Coordinates of C-alpha atoms in Angstrom, one line a residue:
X1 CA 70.4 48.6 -9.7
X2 CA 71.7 47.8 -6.2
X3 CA 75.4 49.5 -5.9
X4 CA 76.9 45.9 -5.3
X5 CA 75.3 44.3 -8.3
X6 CA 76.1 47.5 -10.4
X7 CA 79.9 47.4 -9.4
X8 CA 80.0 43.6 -9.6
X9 CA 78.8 43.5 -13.7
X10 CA 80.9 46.5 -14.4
X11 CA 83.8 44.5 -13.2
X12 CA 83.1 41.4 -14.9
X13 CA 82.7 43.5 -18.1
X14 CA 86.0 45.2 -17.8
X15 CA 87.4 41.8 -18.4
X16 CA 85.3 40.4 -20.8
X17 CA 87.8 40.6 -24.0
X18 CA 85.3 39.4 -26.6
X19 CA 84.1 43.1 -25.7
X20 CA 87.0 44.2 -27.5
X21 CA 87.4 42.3 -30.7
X22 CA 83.8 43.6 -31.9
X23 CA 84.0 44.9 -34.9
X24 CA 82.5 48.2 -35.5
X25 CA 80.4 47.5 -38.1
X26 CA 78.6 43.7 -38.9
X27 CA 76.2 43.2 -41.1
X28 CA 75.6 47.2 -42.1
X29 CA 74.8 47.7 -38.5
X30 CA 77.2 50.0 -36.0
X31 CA 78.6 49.2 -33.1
X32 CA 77.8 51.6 -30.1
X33 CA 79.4 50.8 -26.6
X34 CA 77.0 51.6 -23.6
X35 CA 78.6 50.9 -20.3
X36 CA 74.9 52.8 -18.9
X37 CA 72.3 51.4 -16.1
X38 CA 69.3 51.9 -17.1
X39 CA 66.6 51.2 -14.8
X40 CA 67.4 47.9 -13.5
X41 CA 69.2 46.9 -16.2
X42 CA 73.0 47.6 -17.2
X43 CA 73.7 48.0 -21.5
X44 CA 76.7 47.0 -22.3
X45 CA 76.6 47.6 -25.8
X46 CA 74.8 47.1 -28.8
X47 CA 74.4 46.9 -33.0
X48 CA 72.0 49.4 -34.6
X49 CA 71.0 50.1 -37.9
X50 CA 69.2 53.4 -37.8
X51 CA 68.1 53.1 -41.7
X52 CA 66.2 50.1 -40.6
X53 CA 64.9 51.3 -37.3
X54 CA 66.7 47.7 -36.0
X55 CA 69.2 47.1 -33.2
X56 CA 69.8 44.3 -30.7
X57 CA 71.2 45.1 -27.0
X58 CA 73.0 43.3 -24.4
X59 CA 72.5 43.4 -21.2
X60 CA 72.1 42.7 -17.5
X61 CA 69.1 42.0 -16.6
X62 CA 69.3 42.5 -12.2
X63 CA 65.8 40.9 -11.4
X64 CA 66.7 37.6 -13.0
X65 CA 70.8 38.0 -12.5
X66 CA 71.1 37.1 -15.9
X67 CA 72.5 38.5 -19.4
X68 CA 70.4 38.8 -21.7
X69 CA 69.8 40.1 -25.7
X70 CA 67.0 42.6 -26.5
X71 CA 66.3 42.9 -30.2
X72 CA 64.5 46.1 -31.4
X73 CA 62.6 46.1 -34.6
X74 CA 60.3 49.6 -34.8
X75 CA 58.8 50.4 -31.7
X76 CA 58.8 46.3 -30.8
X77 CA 61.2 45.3 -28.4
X78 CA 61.5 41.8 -27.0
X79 CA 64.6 39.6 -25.6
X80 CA 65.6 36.8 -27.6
X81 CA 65.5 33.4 -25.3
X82 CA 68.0 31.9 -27.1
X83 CA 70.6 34.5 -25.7
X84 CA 69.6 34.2 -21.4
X85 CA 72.6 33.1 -19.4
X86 CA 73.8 33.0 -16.3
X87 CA 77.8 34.5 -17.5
X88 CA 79.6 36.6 -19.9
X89 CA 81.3 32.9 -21.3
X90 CA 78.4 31.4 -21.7
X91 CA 76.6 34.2 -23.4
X92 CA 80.0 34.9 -25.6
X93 CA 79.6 31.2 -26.4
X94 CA 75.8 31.8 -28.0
X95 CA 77.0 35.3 -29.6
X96 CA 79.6 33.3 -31.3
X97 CA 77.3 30.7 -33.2
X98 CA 74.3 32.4 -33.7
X99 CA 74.2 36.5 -33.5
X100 CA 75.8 37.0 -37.2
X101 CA 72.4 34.9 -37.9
X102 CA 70.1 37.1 -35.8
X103 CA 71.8 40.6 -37.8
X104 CA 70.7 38.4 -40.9
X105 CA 67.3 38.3 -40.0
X106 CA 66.1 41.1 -38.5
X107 CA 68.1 42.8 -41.2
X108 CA 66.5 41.2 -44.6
X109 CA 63.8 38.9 -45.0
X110 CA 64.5 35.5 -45.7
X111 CA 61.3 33.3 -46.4
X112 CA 63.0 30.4 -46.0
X113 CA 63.0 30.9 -42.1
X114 CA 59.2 31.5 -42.3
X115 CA 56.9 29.1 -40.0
X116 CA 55.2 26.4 -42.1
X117 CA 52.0 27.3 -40.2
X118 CA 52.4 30.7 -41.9
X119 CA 52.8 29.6 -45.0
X120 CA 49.9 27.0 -44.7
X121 CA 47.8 29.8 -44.1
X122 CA 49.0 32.1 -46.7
X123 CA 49.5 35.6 -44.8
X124 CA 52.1 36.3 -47.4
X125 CA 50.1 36.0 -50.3
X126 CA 47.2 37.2 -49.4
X127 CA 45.5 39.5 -52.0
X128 CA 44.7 42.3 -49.5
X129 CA 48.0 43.4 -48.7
X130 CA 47.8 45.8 -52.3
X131 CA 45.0 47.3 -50.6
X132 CA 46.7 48.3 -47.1
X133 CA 47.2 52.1 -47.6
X134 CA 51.0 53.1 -47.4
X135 CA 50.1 55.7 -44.8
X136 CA 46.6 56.4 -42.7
X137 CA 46.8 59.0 -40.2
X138 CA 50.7 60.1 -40.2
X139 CA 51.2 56.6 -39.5
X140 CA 53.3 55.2 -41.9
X141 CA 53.3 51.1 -43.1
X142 CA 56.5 49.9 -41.3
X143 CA 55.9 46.3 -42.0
X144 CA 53.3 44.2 -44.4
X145 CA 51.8 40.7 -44.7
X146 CA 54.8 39.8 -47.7
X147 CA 57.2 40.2 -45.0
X148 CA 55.9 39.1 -41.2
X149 CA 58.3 39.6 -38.5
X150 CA 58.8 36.6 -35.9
X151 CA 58.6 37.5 -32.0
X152 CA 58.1 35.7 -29.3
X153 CA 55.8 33.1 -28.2
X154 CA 54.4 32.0 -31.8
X155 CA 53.9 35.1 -32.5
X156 CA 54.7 37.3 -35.9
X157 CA 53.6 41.1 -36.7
X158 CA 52.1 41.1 -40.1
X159 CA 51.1 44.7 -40.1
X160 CA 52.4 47.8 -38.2
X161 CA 51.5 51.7 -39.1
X162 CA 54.5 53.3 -37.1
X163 CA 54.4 57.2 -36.1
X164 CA 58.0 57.0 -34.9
X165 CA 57.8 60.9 -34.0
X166 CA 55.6 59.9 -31.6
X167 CA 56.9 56.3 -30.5
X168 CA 53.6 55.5 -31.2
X169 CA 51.7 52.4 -33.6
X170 CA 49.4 49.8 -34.1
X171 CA 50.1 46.2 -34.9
X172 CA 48.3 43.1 -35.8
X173 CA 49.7 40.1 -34.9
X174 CA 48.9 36.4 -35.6
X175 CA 50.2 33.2 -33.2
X176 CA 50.6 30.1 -34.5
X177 CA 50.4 28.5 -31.5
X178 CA 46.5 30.0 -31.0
X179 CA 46.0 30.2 -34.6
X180 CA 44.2 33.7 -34.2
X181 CA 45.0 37.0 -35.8
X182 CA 44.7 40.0 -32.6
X183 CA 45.6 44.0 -32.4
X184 CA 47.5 45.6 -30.1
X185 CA 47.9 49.8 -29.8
X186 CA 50.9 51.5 -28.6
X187 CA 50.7 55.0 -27.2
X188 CA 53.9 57.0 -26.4
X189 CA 55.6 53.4 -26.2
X190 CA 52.4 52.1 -23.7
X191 CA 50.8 49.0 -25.3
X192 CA 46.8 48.9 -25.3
X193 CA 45.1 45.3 -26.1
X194 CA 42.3 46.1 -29.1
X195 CA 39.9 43.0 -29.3
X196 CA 38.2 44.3 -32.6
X197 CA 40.4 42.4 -34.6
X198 CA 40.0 38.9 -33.1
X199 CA 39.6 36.3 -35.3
X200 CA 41.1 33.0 -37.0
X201 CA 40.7 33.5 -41.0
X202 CA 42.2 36.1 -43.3
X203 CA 39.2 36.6 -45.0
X204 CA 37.8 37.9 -41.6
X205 CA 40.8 39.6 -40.8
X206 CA 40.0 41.6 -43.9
X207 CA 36.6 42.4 -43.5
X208 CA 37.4 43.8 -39.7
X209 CA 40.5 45.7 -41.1
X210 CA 38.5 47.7 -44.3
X211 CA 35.7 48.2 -41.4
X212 CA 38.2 49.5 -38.2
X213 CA 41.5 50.5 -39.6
X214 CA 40.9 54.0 -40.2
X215 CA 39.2 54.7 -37.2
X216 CA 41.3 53.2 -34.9
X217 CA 44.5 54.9 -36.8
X218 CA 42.7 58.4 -36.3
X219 CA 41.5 57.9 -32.4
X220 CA 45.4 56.4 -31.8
X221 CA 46.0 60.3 -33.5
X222 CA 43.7 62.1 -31.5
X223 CA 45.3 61.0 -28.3
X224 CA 49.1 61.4 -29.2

């Protein structure tokens, strides 16, 4: 960050009392003050349960001049939209009605908050999630089909095999918005777009994974 942007957040966050009536615990996550740059960012602090592998950060983001909220589930980070503003008030304002929420969700599924579109199309019944293998590869099942995990842009992870030793995975996704299942690699934190898993139905979904999974599980290996 440039020094006078740095010196500028840091001072508007040496006032910011909300800062100090966080509680240091919420929702069986911990409270860790960061006061750090990082890159062209500045953390200010964040909530992280390290059982889970969840946390959520805020943060200055310099390129847009804005505050923001990055939520970490695995090796997935994204920032939550909802959060993006243009002051500490405002953003203390959004903290206030919905972040207790956020902990909530990351933090235990709740099918309740599932998309319709999911449910229509049954990801979290489906009959082949008893035949996903707990653990290909050293990569371990971090999250199944029962539970999906909702991102960004219509999108939800319905598989990932983590190796967190190696900040390495592979995910398939499906968007509701595309209705289409799609892969995606991660190497040492560096996504890599897989097209071998295209497709619209479950049933072909499950035909490409008993076909691919193994092999792509083993090449991510041999590379890492």
């Amino acid at each position: 960050m440039k020094k006078e942007q740095l010196e500028k957040v840091q001072a508007e966050v040496s006032v910011w009392t909300y800062l100090q009536s966080l509680p240091p615990e919420k929702n069986n996550f911990k409270l860790k003050i960061l006061m750090q740059e990082v890159a062209d960012t500045f953390q200010i602090y964040s909530y992280e349960n390290d059982d889970l592998k969840r946390k959520t950060t805020i943060y200055y983001h310099e390129e847009t001049k804005e505050y923001k909220l990055l939520v970490t589930i695995g090796l997935t980070e994204f920032c939550a939209i909802e959060y993006i503003s243009e002051s500490l008030d405002k953003l203390e304002v959004i903290l206030k009605e919905r972040f207790d929420n956020l902990l909530g969700d990351i933090s235990h599924f709740n099918r309740e908050h599932i998309s319709s579109i999911i449910e229509d199309k049954a990801i979290m019944d489906w009959e082949y999630i008893d035949n996903l293998p707990k653990e290909i590869d050293g990569f371990k099942l971090f999250i199944n089909p029962k539970e999906p995990v909702k991102i960004i842009n219509g999108s939800y992870i319905i598989i990932d095999y983590c190796d967190f030793s190696k900040e390495s995975n592979f995910i398939i996704y499906y968007n509701v918005f595309r209705d289409e299942f799609f892969g995606e690699a991660r190497l040492h934190r560096i996504p890599e777009v897989t097209y071998e898993y295209d497709c619209s139905e479950l049933k072909d979904l499950e035909s490409l994974l008993a076909k691919n999974l193994q092999a792509t599980l083993h090449k991510i290996r041999e590379r890492i």
